[in-house]
Coordinates of C-alpha atoms and ligand atoms in Angstrom, one line a residue:
Chain A
M143 CA -35.2 5.0 12.4
N144 CA -31.9 4.4 11.0
E145 CA -32.1 5.9 7.7
L146 CA -28.7 4.6 6.3
Q147 CA -30.2 1.2 7.0
K148 CA -33.5 2.1 5.3
R149 CA -31.7 3.5 2.2
Y150 CA -29.3 0.4 1.7
P151 CA -30.6 -2.5 3.8
E152 CA -28.7 -5.1 1.7
D153 CA -25.5 -3.3 1.8
V154 CA -25.7 -2.9 5.4
A155 CA -26.5 -6.7 6.1
A156 CA -23.6 -7.7 3.7
I157 CA -21.2 -5.3 5.5
L158 CA -22.2 -6.7 9.1
K159 CA -21.8 -10.1 8.0
K160 CA -18.2 -9.9 7.2
Y161 CA -17.2 -9.4 10.9
P162 CA -17.8 -11.4 14.2
P163 CA -21.1 -10.4 15.5
E164 CA -19.3 -9.5 18.7
F165 CA -17.0 -7.1 16.9
R166 CA -19.8 -5.0 14.9
R167 CA -17.4 -2.1 15.3
S168 CA -15.2 -3.3 12.5
A169 CA -18.1 -2.3 10.2
I170 CA -17.5 1.5 10.7
M171 CA -15.0 2.1 7.7
P172 CA -17.4 0.3 5.0
L173 CA -20.4 1.9 6.7
L174 CA -18.7 5.3 6.3
Y175 CA -17.9 4.6 2.8
L176 CA -21.7 3.7 2.1
A177 CA -22.8 6.9 4.2
Q178 CA -20.5 9.0 1.7
R179 CA -22.1 7.4 -1.5
Q180 CA -25.0 9.6 -1.5
D181 CA -23.3 13.0 -1.6
G182 CA -19.7 12.7 -1.0
H183 CA -19.4 13.3 2.7
V184 CA -20.4 12.1 5.9
S185 CA -23.4 14.1 7.4
G186 CA -24.2 14.4 11.0
R187 CA -27.2 12.1 10.5
S188 CA -24.9 9.2 9.4
V189 CA -22.5 9.6 12.0
T190 CA -25.3 9.0 14.2
D191 CA -26.8 6.1 12.2
I192 CA -23.3 4.5 12.2
A193 CA -23.0 4.8 15.9
E194 CA -26.2 3.0 16.4
L195 CA -25.4 0.3 13.9
T196 CA -21.9 -0.5 15.3
G197 CA -22.7 0.2 19.2
L198 CA -20.2 3.2 19.2
S199 CA -20.6 6.8 20.4
T200 CA -20.7 9.5 17.7
T201 CA -17.5 11.0 19.1
D202 CA -15.8 7.3 18.3
V203 CA -17.3 7.6 14.8
T204 CA -16.4 11.4 14.1
S205 CA -12.8 10.6 15.4
V206 CA -12.6 7.7 12.8
V207 CA -13.9 10.2 10.1
G208 CA -11.1 12.5 10.9
F209 CA -8.3 9.9 11.0
Y210 CA -8.5 9.0 7.5
T211 CA -8.1 11.1 4.5
L212 CA -10.9 9.3 2.2
F213 CA -13.6 10.3 4.5
H214 CA -15.1 13.8 4.4
A215 CA -16.7 15.4 7.1
E216 CA -17.4 18.7 5.0
A217 CA -19.2 18.7 1.7
G218 CA -16.8 19.4 -1.2
G219 CA -17.2 19.4 -4.9
R220 CA -19.1 16.6 -6.4
Y221 CA -15.7 15.2 -7.6
R222 CA -12.7 15.3 -5.7
I223 CA -9.6 15.6 -8.0
Q224 CA -7.0 14.2 -6.1
V225 CA -3.5 15.0 -7.7
C226 CA -0.5 12.9 -6.5
T227 CA 2.7 15.2 -5.9
D228 CA 4.6 12.8 -3.7
L229 CA 8.5 12.3 -4.6
P230 CA 8.3 9.8 -7.4
C231 CA 5.4 11.7 -9.4
A232 CA 7.2 15.0 -8.6
L233 CA 10.3 13.7 -10.3
R234 CA 8.1 13.0 -13.3
G235 CA 6.5 16.7 -13.4
A236 CA 3.5 16.4 -10.9
D237 CA 4.2 19.6 -9.4
D238 CA 4.0 21.5 -12.6
F239 CA 1.0 19.5 -13.8
L240 CA -0.9 20.6 -10.5
A241 CA 0.1 24.2 -10.9
L242 CA -1.2 24.2 -14.5
L243 CA -4.3 22.3 -13.3
Q244 CA -5.2 24.9 -10.9
K245 CA -4.8 27.5 -13.3
E246 CA -6.9 26.1 -15.9
L247 CA -9.7 25.5 -13.3
G248 CA -9.2 29.1 -11.6
I249 CA -9.1 27.4 -8.3
S250 CA -6.4 26.5 -5.7
V251 CA -5.9 23.2 -3.8
G252 CA -8.6 22.8 -1.2
E253 CA -11.2 25.0 -3.2
T254 CA -14.2 24.2 -5.4
T255 CA -15.3 25.3 -8.7
P256 CA -18.1 27.8 -8.3
D257 CA -20.5 25.3 -10.1
G258 CA -19.8 22.8 -7.1
M259 CA -18.3 20.1 -9.4
F260 CA -14.8 19.8 -8.5
T261 CA -12.4 20.3 -5.6
I262 CA -8.8 20.0 -6.0
E263 CA -6.8 18.0 -3.6
E264 CA -3.2 17.3 -3.3
V265 CA -2.4 13.8 -2.0
K266 CA 0.2 11.3 -1.2
C267 CA 1.4 8.4 -3.4
L268 CA -1.3 6.4 -5.0
A269 CA 0.7 3.5 -6.3
A270 CA 0.9 4.8 -9.9
C271 CA 4.3 6.4 -9.9
H272 CA 5.4 5.0 -13.1
R273 CA 2.6 6.6 -14.9
A274 CA 2.8 10.2 -13.7
P275 CA 1.4 12.8 -13.7
M276 CA -1.5 11.2 -12.4
F277 CA -4.8 11.8 -10.3
Q278 CA -7.8 10.0 -8.9
V279 CA -11.4 11.0 -8.7
Q280 CA -13.4 10.5 -5.8
G281 CA -17.0 10.9 -6.2
D282 CA -20.3 9.3 -7.0
G283 CA -19.5 6.7 -4.7
D284 CA -16.6 5.6 -6.8
I285 CA -12.6 6.1 -7.0
T286 CA -11.1 6.0 -10.4
Y287 CA -7.6 6.3 -11.6
H288 CA -6.4 8.6 -14.4
E289 CA -2.6 8.0 -15.4
H290 CA -0.2 9.4 -18.0
Q291 CA -2.0 12.6 -17.7
T292 CA -1.4 16.0 -19.3
V293 CA -3.6 19.1 -18.5
E294 CA -5.4 18.5 -21.8
S295 CA -6.3 15.1 -21.1
A296 CA -7.1 16.0 -17.5
M297 CA -9.6 18.6 -18.8
Q298 CA -10.9 16.1 -21.1
V299 CA -11.6 13.6 -18.2
L300 CA -13.4 16.8 -16.0
K301 CA -15.6 17.4 -19.1
G302 CA -16.6 13.8 -19.2
L303 CA -17.2 13.8 -15.3
R304 CA -19.6 17.0 -16.2
Q305 CA -21.3 15.2 -18.7
Q306 CA -22.0 12.2 -16.4
A307 CA -23.2 14.5 -13.6
Q308 CA -25.7 16.3 -15.9
K309 CA -27.0 12.8 -17.2
S310 CA -27.6 11.5 -13.7
G311 CA -29.1 14.8 -12.7
K312 CA -31.5 14.4 -15.3
E313 CA -32.4 10.8 -14.7
A314 CA -32.9 11.7 -11.0
A315 CA -35.3 14.5 -12.0
Chain B
M64 CA 12.0 -21.9 -17.6
S65 CA 9.8 -19.1 -17.6
Q66 CA 11.1 -15.4 -16.6
Y67 CA 8.3 -14.8 -14.4
L68 CA 7.1 -16.6 -10.9
L69 CA 5.0 -13.7 -9.8
L70 CA 4.1 -11.5 -12.9
R71 CA 3.3 -14.8 -15.1
H72 CA 0.3 -12.8 -16.4
R73 CA 2.7 -11.2 -18.6
E74 CA 3.1 -14.3 -20.4
L75 CA -0.3 -15.9 -19.8
P76 CA -2.7 -13.2 -20.2
D77 CA -5.9 -15.4 -19.4
L78 CA -4.6 -15.7 -15.8
D79 CA -6.7 -12.9 -14.5
K80 CA -9.9 -15.2 -15.3
L81 CA -10.7 -18.2 -13.2
S82 CA -10.7 -20.8 -16.1
G83 CA -7.4 -19.4 -17.2
Y84 CA -5.9 -19.6 -14.2
R85 CA -7.2 -23.3 -13.6
A86 CA -6.2 -24.2 -16.9
Q87 CA -2.5 -23.6 -15.7
G88 CA -3.2 -25.9 -12.7
G89 CA -4.4 -23.2 -10.6
F90 CA -5.9 -24.2 -7.2
E91 CA -4.7 -27.7 -7.8
T92 CA -2.1 -26.9 -5.1
F93 CA -4.7 -25.8 -2.7
K94 CA -6.8 -28.7 -3.3
K95 CA -3.8 -31.1 -3.0
A96 CA -2.7 -29.5 0.3
V97 CA -6.2 -29.9 1.6
N98 CA -6.8 -33.4 0.8
D99 CA -3.4 -34.9 0.9
M100 CA -1.0 -32.7 3.2
S101 CA -0.9 -31.7 6.9
P102 CA -1.1 -28.2 7.6
A103 CA 2.6 -28.8 9.4
E104 CA 3.9 -30.1 5.9
V105 CA 2.7 -27.0 4.1
L106 CA 4.4 -25.0 6.9
T107 CA 7.7 -26.9 6.6
T108 CA 7.8 -26.6 2.9
V109 CA 7.5 -22.7 3.1
K110 CA 10.0 -22.6 5.9
E111 CA 12.4 -24.6 3.8
S112 CA 12.0 -22.5 1.0
G113 CA 13.7 -19.5 2.7
L114 CA 10.9 -17.3 1.4
R115 CA 10.9 -13.9 3.1
G116 CA 8.4 -11.3 3.8
R117 CA 8.3 -8.7 0.7
G118 CA 6.2 -6.2 2.7
G119 CA 9.4 -4.4 3.8
A120 CA 11.0 -6.0 6.8
G121 CA 12.1 -9.5 4.9
F122 CA 11.2 -11.7 7.9
P123 CA 11.2 -15.4 7.1
T124 CA 7.7 -16.3 6.3
G125 CA 7.6 -19.9 7.5
L126 CA 9.1 -18.9 10.8
K127 CA 6.4 -16.6 11.3
W128 CA 3.6 -18.9 10.7
G129 CA 5.4 -21.3 13.2
F130 CA 4.9 -18.9 16.0
I131 CA 1.0 -19.4 15.8
P132 CA 0.3 -21.1 19.1
N133 CA -2.1 -24.4 18.9
N134 CA -3.7 -23.7 22.1
L135 CA -5.6 -20.4 21.4
W136 CA -8.3 -20.5 18.8
P137 CA -9.6 -19.1 16.3
H138 CA -6.5 -18.3 14.0
Y139 CA -6.5 -15.4 11.4
V140 CA -4.6 -14.5 8.3
V141 CA -4.5 -11.0 7.2
A142 CA -3.2 -10.1 3.8
N143 CA -1.5 -6.7 3.6
A144 CA -2.5 -4.9 0.5
D145 CA -2.2 -1.5 2.0
E146 CA 0.7 -0.7 -0.5
S147 CA 1.3 3.0 0.4
E148 CA 5.2 3.5 0.4
P149 CA 6.0 6.1 -2.2
G150 CA 7.3 4.5 -5.1
T151 CA 5.7 1.0 -4.5
F152 CA 3.2 -0.3 -7.0
K153 CA 4.0 -4.1 -7.2
D154 CA 1.1 -5.5 -5.2
R155 CA -1.2 -3.5 -7.6
E156 CA -0.1 -5.2 -10.6
I157 CA -0.4 -8.6 -8.9
L158 CA -3.8 -7.9 -7.9
E159 CA -5.0 -6.5 -11.0
N160 CA -3.5 -9.3 -13.1
N161 CA -2.7 -12.4 -11.1
S162 CA -4.9 -12.1 -8.3
F163 CA -5.8 -15.8 -8.3
Q164 CA -2.3 -16.9 -7.5
F165 CA -2.3 -14.4 -4.5
L166 CA -5.6 -15.6 -3.4
E167 CA -4.5 -19.3 -3.6
G168 CA -1.3 -18.4 -1.5
L169 CA -3.7 -16.8 1.0
M170 CA -5.6 -19.8 1.1
L171 CA -2.6 -22.2 1.6
A172 CA -1.4 -20.0 4.7
S173 CA -4.8 -20.0 5.8
F174 CA -4.6 -23.9 6.0
A175 CA -1.2 -23.8 7.0
I176 CA -2.3 -22.2 10.6
Q177 CA -5.7 -23.6 10.1
A178 CA -7.6 -20.4 10.0
N179 CA -11.2 -20.3 8.7
V180 CA -11.5 -16.7 8.0
A181 CA -9.0 -14.4 6.3
Y182 CA -9.2 -10.9 5.7
I183 CA -7.5 -8.8 2.8
Y184 CA -7.0 -5.3 3.9
L185 CA -6.6 -3.1 0.7
R186 CA -5.8 0.5 0.7
G187 CA -8.9 2.6 0.2
E188 CA -7.7 3.8 -3.3
Y189 CA -7.9 0.2 -4.4
W190 CA -11.5 0.3 -4.4
Q191 CA -12.0 -1.0 -7.8
L192 CA -9.7 -3.9 -7.0
A193 CA -11.6 -4.5 -4.0
K194 CA -14.7 -4.8 -6.1
Q195 CA -12.9 -7.3 -8.4
L196 CA -11.8 -9.4 -5.5
D197 CA -15.3 -9.5 -4.0
R198 CA -16.4 -10.8 -7.5
Q199 CA -13.5 -13.5 -7.6
I200 CA -14.0 -14.6 -4.0
A201 CA -17.8 -15.2 -4.9
E202 CA -16.6 -17.1 -8.0
L203 CA -14.4 -19.4 -5.9
E204 CA -17.3 -20.0 -3.4
E205 CA -19.4 -21.0 -6.3
A206 CA -16.7 -23.2 -7.8
G207 CA -16.5 -25.1 -4.3
L208 CA -12.8 -23.9 -3.9
L209 CA -13.9 -21.6 -0.7
G210 CA -16.6 -22.3 2.0
K211 CA -17.6 -25.3 4.2
D212 CA -16.1 -28.5 4.4
L213 CA -13.9 -28.1 1.4
F214 CA -13.3 -31.1 -1.0
G215 CA -15.3 -33.2 1.7
S216 CA -12.7 -32.4 4.4
D217 CA -13.5 -30.7 7.7
Y218 CA -11.7 -27.6 6.7
S219 CA -13.7 -24.4 5.9
L220 CA -12.6 -21.1 4.8
N221 CA -14.1 -17.8 3.9
L222 CA -12.4 -14.7 2.7
Y223 CA -13.3 -11.0 3.1
T224 CA -11.9 -7.8 1.8
H225 CA -11.6 -4.6 4.0
L226 CA -11.0 -1.2 2.5
G227 CA -8.7 1.3 4.3
A228 CA -9.2 5.0 3.8
G229 CA -6.2 6.9 3.2
A230 CA -3.6 6.2 5.8
Y231 CA 0.2 5.0 5.1
I232 CA 0.3 3.9 8.8
C233 CA -2.3 1.4 8.2
G234 CA 0.3 -0.6 6.2
E235 CA 2.1 -1.2 9.8
E236 CA 0.8 -4.6 10.9
T237 CA -0.7 -3.7 14.1
A238 CA -2.2 -0.2 13.1
L239 CA -3.9 -2.2 10.3
L240 CA -5.4 -4.7 12.8
E241 CA -6.6 -1.8 14.9
S242 CA -8.3 -0.3 11.5
I243 CA -10.0 -3.6 10.7
E244 CA -11.2 -3.6 14.3
G245 CA -12.8 -0.2 13.5
K246 CA -10.5 2.1 15.7
L247 CA -7.8 4.5 14.6
G248 CA -5.1 3.0 12.8
Q249 CA -2.6 3.5 15.4
P250 CA 0.3 1.0 16.2
R251 CA -0.2 -1.4 19.4
L252 CA 2.5 -1.5 21.9
R253 CA 4.4 -4.9 21.6
P254 CA 4.4 -7.3 23.3
P255 CA 2.1 -9.3 22.9
F256 CA 2.9 -9.8 19.0
P257 CA 0.2 -10.4 16.8
A258 CA 1.3 -14.3 16.4
V259 CA -0.5 -14.6 20.0
A260 CA -2.7 -11.5 20.3
G261 CA -3.8 -10.2 16.7
L262 CA -7.0 -9.5 14.9
Y263 CA -9.6 -9.7 17.7
G264 CA -7.2 -10.5 20.3
K265 CA -6.6 -13.6 18.4
P266 CA -3.3 -15.3 16.9
T267 CA -3.0 -13.6 13.4
V268 CA -0.4 -14.1 10.6
I269 CA 0.0 -10.9 8.6
N270 CA 1.5 -11.1 5.3
N271 CA 2.1 -8.9 2.4
V272 CA 0.4 -9.5 -1.1
E273 CA 3.6 -10.4 -2.9
T274 CA 4.8 -12.9 -0.1
L275 CA 1.7 -14.8 -0.4
A276 CA 1.7 -14.8 -4.2
N277 CA 4.9 -16.9 -3.9
V278 CA 3.3 -19.8 -1.7
P279 CA 1.4 -21.9 -4.4
L280 CA 4.8 -22.1 -6.5
I281 CA 6.7 -23.1 -3.5
I282 CA 4.3 -25.7 -2.5
A283 CA 3.8 -27.1 -6.1
N284 CA 7.4 -27.2 -7.1
G285 CA 9.1 -27.6 -3.7
A286 CA 11.7 -25.7 -1.6
A287 CA 14.6 -26.8 -3.6
W288 CA 13.3 -25.5 -6.7
Y289 CA 12.5 -22.2 -5.1
R290 CA 15.9 -21.8 -4.0
S291 CA 17.3 -22.1 -7.2
F292 CA 16.2 -18.4 -7.6
G293 CA 17.9 -15.6 -5.6
T294 CA 20.7 -16.0 -3.2
E295 CA 21.4 -18.1 -0.4
K296 CA 20.2 -15.7 2.3
S297 CA 17.4 -14.1 0.0
P298 CA 15.9 -16.7 -2.2
G299 CA 13.3 -16.2 -4.8
T300 CA 12.5 -13.5 -7.3
K301 CA 11.2 -10.1 -6.1
V302 CA 9.0 -7.5 -8.0
F303 CA 11.1 -4.3 -8.1
S304 CA 9.1 -1.0 -8.7
L305 CA 11.3 1.4 -10.6
S306 CA 10.5 5.0 -10.7
G307 CA 11.7 8.7 -10.8
N308 CA 14.2 9.6 -13.5
V309 CA 14.4 6.5 -15.5
V310 CA 13.6 5.8 -19.2
N311 CA 11.3 2.9 -18.5
P312 CA 9.7 3.1 -14.9
G313 CA 7.5 0.1 -14.0
N314 CA 7.7 -3.3 -12.2
Y315 CA 10.4 -5.6 -12.9
E316 CA 10.5 -9.1 -11.6
L317 CA 14.2 -10.2 -11.2
P318 CA 15.9 -12.8 -8.8
L319 CA 16.7 -11.2 -5.4
G320 CA 20.5 -10.3 -5.8
T321 CA 20.3 -8.5 -9.1
T322 CA 22.5 -5.2 -9.2
F323 CA 20.9 -1.7 -9.1
R324 CA 23.0 -1.3 -12.3
E325 CA 21.1 -4.3 -14.0
L326 CA 17.7 -2.9 -13.1
I327 CA 18.3 0.7 -13.8
Y328 CA 20.3 0.3 -17.2
T329 CA 19.5 -2.9 -18.6
H330 CA 15.7 -3.1 -17.7
G331 CA 14.9 0.5 -16.9
G332 CA 16.7 1.9 -19.8
G333 CA 19.1 4.2 -18.0
I334 CA 18.5 7.9 -17.3
P335 CA 16.8 10.2 -20.0
H336 CA 18.0 13.2 -21.6
G337 CA 21.6 11.9 -21.5
R338 CA 21.9 13.0 -17.9
K339 CA 24.0 11.4 -15.1
I340 CA 22.4 9.3 -12.4
K341 CA 23.1 10.9 -8.9
A342 CA 21.4 9.1 -6.2
I343 CA 19.2 6.0 -5.5
M344 CA 16.7 5.1 -3.0
A345 CA 15.9 1.5 -2.6
A346 CA 13.0 1.3 -0.2
G347 CA 10.7 4.4 -1.3
A348 CA 10.3 7.5 0.8
S349 CA 11.6 5.3 3.9
S350 CA 15.2 4.9 2.2
T351 CA 18.5 5.9 3.1
I352 CA 19.7 8.0 0.1
I353 CA 22.5 6.3 -1.5
P354 CA 24.9 8.4 -3.8
A355 CA 25.1 6.4 -7.2
S356 CA 28.8 5.5 -7.3
E357 CA 29.9 2.5 -9.3
E358 CA 30.1 0.5 -6.2
A359 CA 26.4 1.4 -5.2
L360 CA 25.4 0.4 -8.8
D361 CA 27.3 -3.0 -8.5
T362 CA 25.5 -3.8 -5.4
P363 CA 23.2 -6.7 -5.5
M364 CA 19.7 -5.9 -4.4
D365 CA 18.9 -8.5 -1.7
Y366 CA 18.2 -8.3 2.1
E367 CA 21.7 -8.2 3.0
E368 CA 24.2 -6.4 1.0
P369 CA 22.5 -2.7 0.6
Q370 CA 22.0 -2.8 4.3
A371 CA 25.6 -3.9 5.0
R372 CA 27.3 -1.5 2.5
F373 CA 25.1 1.7 2.9
N374 CA 22.8 1.2 6.0
A375 CA 20.1 1.3 3.3
P376 CA 17.6 -1.5 4.0
L377 CA 16.0 -3.1 0.7
G378 CA 12.5 -2.6 2.3
S379 CA 9.9 -3.0 -0.4
A380 CA 12.4 -3.0 -3.1
S381 CA 10.7 0.5 -4.6
V382 CA 13.8 1.8 -6.3
I383 CA 13.4 5.6 -6.9
V384 CA 16.1 7.0 -9.1
M385 CA 17.4 10.7 -9.0
D386 CA 19.3 12.2 -12.0
E387 CA 22.0 15.1 -11.5
T388 CA 19.2 17.9 -11.8
V389 CA 17.7 16.8 -8.6
N390 CA 18.5 18.7 -5.2
M391 CA 18.6 16.6 -2.5
A392 CA 17.5 19.1 0.0
W393 CA 14.2 19.5 -2.3
L394 CA 14.1 15.6 -2.0
V395 CA 14.4 15.6 1.7
S396 CA 11.4 18.3 1.8
K397 CA 9.2 15.9 -0.1
T398 CA 9.8 12.9 2.2
V399 CA 9.5 14.7 5.6
N400 CA 6.2 16.2 4.1
F401 CA 5.2 12.7 3.6
F402 CA 5.9 11.4 6.9
K403 CA 4.5 14.5 8.8
H404 CA 1.3 13.9 6.9
E405 CA 1.3 10.2 7.8
S406 CA 2.7 10.3 11.4
C407 CA -0.2 8.8 13.5
G408 CA 0.4 11.2 16.1
K409 CA 0.7 8.7 18.9
C410 CA 4.0 9.4 20.1
T411 CA 5.6 12.7 20.7
P412 CA 9.0 12.4 19.0
C413 CA 7.3 11.2 15.7
R414 CA 4.6 13.7 15.7
E415 CA 6.7 16.7 16.7
G416 CA 9.9 15.7 14.9
T417 CA 8.1 15.3 11.5
F418 CA 6.4 18.4 12.0
W419 CA 9.7 20.4 12.7
M420 CA 11.8 18.6 9.9
N421 CA 9.0 19.5 7.6
R422 CA 8.9 23.2 8.7
I423 CA 12.6 23.5 8.5
S424 CA 13.1 21.7 5.4
H425 CA 10.2 23.8 3.6
R426 CA 12.1 27.0 5.1
L427 CA 15.4 25.8 3.4
V428 CA 13.7 25.0 -0.1
S429 CA 11.8 28.4 -0.1
G430 CA 15.1 30.3 0.4
N431 CA 14.4 31.6 3.9
G432 CA 16.6 29.2 5.6
S433 CA 20.1 29.5 7.3
S434 CA 23.0 27.2 7.4
A435 CA 22.1 26.7 11.2
D436 CA 18.7 25.2 9.8
I437 CA 20.7 22.4 8.3
D438 CA 22.4 21.4 11.5
L439 CA 19.0 21.8 13.2
L440 CA 17.3 19.4 10.6
D441 CA 20.1 17.0 11.1
H442 CA 19.8 17.2 14.9
V443 CA 15.7 16.8 15.0
A444 CA 16.3 13.5 12.9
H445 CA 18.8 12.2 15.1
Q446 CA 16.5 13.3 18.2
I447 CA 13.7 11.0 16.9
Q448 CA 15.6 8.1 16.3
G449 CA 15.3 5.0 18.8
K450 CA 12.3 7.0 20.4
C451 CA 9.4 5.8 18.5
L452 CA 6.5 3.0 18.9
C453 CA 6.6 2.0 15.4
A454 CA 9.3 2.1 12.4
L455 CA 7.6 5.2 10.8
G456 CA 9.4 7.4 12.8
E457 CA 12.5 5.9 12.2
F458 CA 11.8 5.8 8.3
S459 CA 11.3 9.5 8.3
T460 CA 14.8 10.3 9.4
M461 CA 16.6 8.2 6.9
A462 CA 16.6 10.3 4.0
V463 CA 17.3 13.6 6.2
I464 CA 20.4 12.0 7.9
S465 CA 21.9 10.5 4.6
G466 CA 20.9 13.4 2.8
V467 CA 22.6 15.9 4.8
E468 CA 25.5 13.5 5.3
H469 CA 26.4 12.8 1.6
F470 CA 24.9 15.8 0.0
R471 CA 25.3 18.9 2.2
P472 CA 26.1 21.4 -0.8
D473 CA 22.7 20.5 -2.0
F474 CA 21.6 22.1 1.2
E475 CA 24.1 24.8 1.4
T476 CA 23.1 26.4 -2.2
L477 CA 19.7 27.1 -0.8
V478 CA 21.0 29.1 1.9
G479 CA 21.1 32.9 1.3
N480 CA 23.9 34.8 3.2
Ligands
LIG103 C1 4.9 2.7 8.6 C2 4.8 1.2 8.0 C3 4.3 1.0 6.6 C4 4.2 -0.2 6.3 N1 3.5 -0.4 4.9 C5 3.2 -1.6 4.6 C6 2.5 -1.9 3.3 O1 1.9 -1.2 2.8 N2 2.5 -3.2 3.0 C7 3.1 -4.2 3.6 O2 2.7 -5.4 3.1 N3 3.8 -4.1 4.5 C8 3.8 -2.8 5.1 N4 4.4 -2.5 6.4 C9 5.2 -3.9 7.0 C10 4.2 -4.5 7.7 O3 4.2 -4.0 9.2 C11 4.6 -6.2 7.8 O4 5.8 -6.3 8.2 C12 4.4 -6.8 6.8 O5 3.0 -6.6 6.4 C13 4.5 -8.5 7.0 O6 4.4 -9.1 5.8 P1 5.4 -9.8 5.2 O7 6.4 -10.7 6.5 O8 4.7 -10.7 4.3 O9 6.3 -8.9 4.5 C14 4.6 -1.3 6.9 C15 5.3 -1.2 8.1 C16 5.5 0.2 8.6 C17 6.4 0.3 9.9
LIG104 S1 6.2 6.4 15.4 FE1 4.9 7.8 14.5 S2 3.5 6.6 13.3 FE2 4.6 5.3 14.7 S3 3.2 5.1 16.3 FE3 4.5 6.6 16.8 S4 3.7 8.7 16.2 FE4 2.5 6.8 15.3
LIG105 S1 4.4 9.0 -6.1 FE1 2.5 9.7 -7.1 S2 1.7 7.6 -7.4 FE2 3.4 7.1 -6.4

């Protein structure tokens, strides 16, 4: 049984409808986003499900996951804090911002806080160069921008995310 | 006359609602085109307007549409909203605030080449924007502006969004097509060109968001009107994304041919902290670094002059400004790191070359380099040139070669001896 389809029947149908029936392969990226919605990365099970839905091999699906930076094969923090340190942001203090944020959270780029909440990642330009320093948050099946940041304001954003996670945790229980 | 053709929402805040856009005559042009114009008439007007692609290459839009053959069907239009060149954030503002004008442009382009399906490829980070566009497309369907047999004609059109997932190379048009097809985002060998064998092997027009946003006004007001903005060879206005060491970074819509000086000083407020300007990049990380001489500042920003004077194409017009405190070797280490990260790995000179340029420049910036490394860096860049499948390879060398050429002392101060 295809679990992805079972869990999100309407989403899967809507995705497949976007592309010509003979090119189901096109659905792979939207299906990967769908697979990540639940727990932030693409599980082996989802790879099999997507291969079945698109008529591809699991190797094909895995290589697509590996090619794009917003698809994750490995579990990370619930929220990925993706700080842009590309040239225009760096000219406006992004490197210092990232250094301070790592210190504040007590983890380095690529690491996850012990409570499993946050992973810090360093990313390339996010088209917000005029509002640096900035970061985006990937998690809970969403991507949101946070611009004009200081370490203080960033910690506030993280605090809000922690509360959001607790609330949805309670609701689920 | 209003100051804005593309960023009209700055004066008309309701433009982001369908009712607000329609109150300004929105979608009347599309309706008129479908009801009263032939596809060829739409195409001819765009051709005569002299509109050039805003995605980077400046290719004449009408000419591109004219390449679509009429004996191969179906046709597709793909809007390029991948916007990932460092320093570029113009399409984002159009999509956030004036998306209906962009959508109408996409619809007119589709009508002009008689495509019944068009895709909008957005970079994955434009997640919220894709959701917004999905809602707006549904609104247009409900209003009878998209769908089957529009306005009682036999022309049908549907639009779909497709999200990328974090890969600069997918902005390159053939990599973008591969990505929509569910493959790795790696450029295709050309020929065949997308106009003949594009999406799903069918004739396809690919245009940038900003390019398409110009089209409704061109069809509504005519080619001669459009040519009253900009220069003879580069007509129209352009949204310049200004970033880096300036007082007021942001988007500025100005006629093509406006000087760097006017953008940076009159609109951008000049350089903060009373510092001096040192260098300009006109096309994001893919730029030649231009030393900020008086002559450079007085250069008109169009598709001809920066290229002719400084070998510095305007590209996506993402103007990054550096003040006197910025070391250009550090800057180069940032740009080559970007390209190393974004090389799709398909061809060896680009994959290996960006790897080595990144390693050498990192060595220099961390104080572990030698003066031989400066020449090596320059040498590797020259080795890449002319040997790559797509323009990314070339882009990766621009800042390196111009940086070493014009700012060698910046590299030398990092070399301990
Ligand atoms: C590496 C690379 C990245 C590109 N990124 C973009 C992009 O993000 N957006 C865009 O519109 N064009 C981008 N382009 C240019 C496209 O290949 C293509 O020329 C353009 O979308 C055509 O539309 P236009 O004629 O309206 O400019 C890129 C090209 C290269 C080589
Ligand atoms: S030049 Fe670079 S990005 Fe372009 S196809 Fe070759 S390896 Fe890929
Ligand atoms: S460089 Fe950071 S958003 Fe553009």
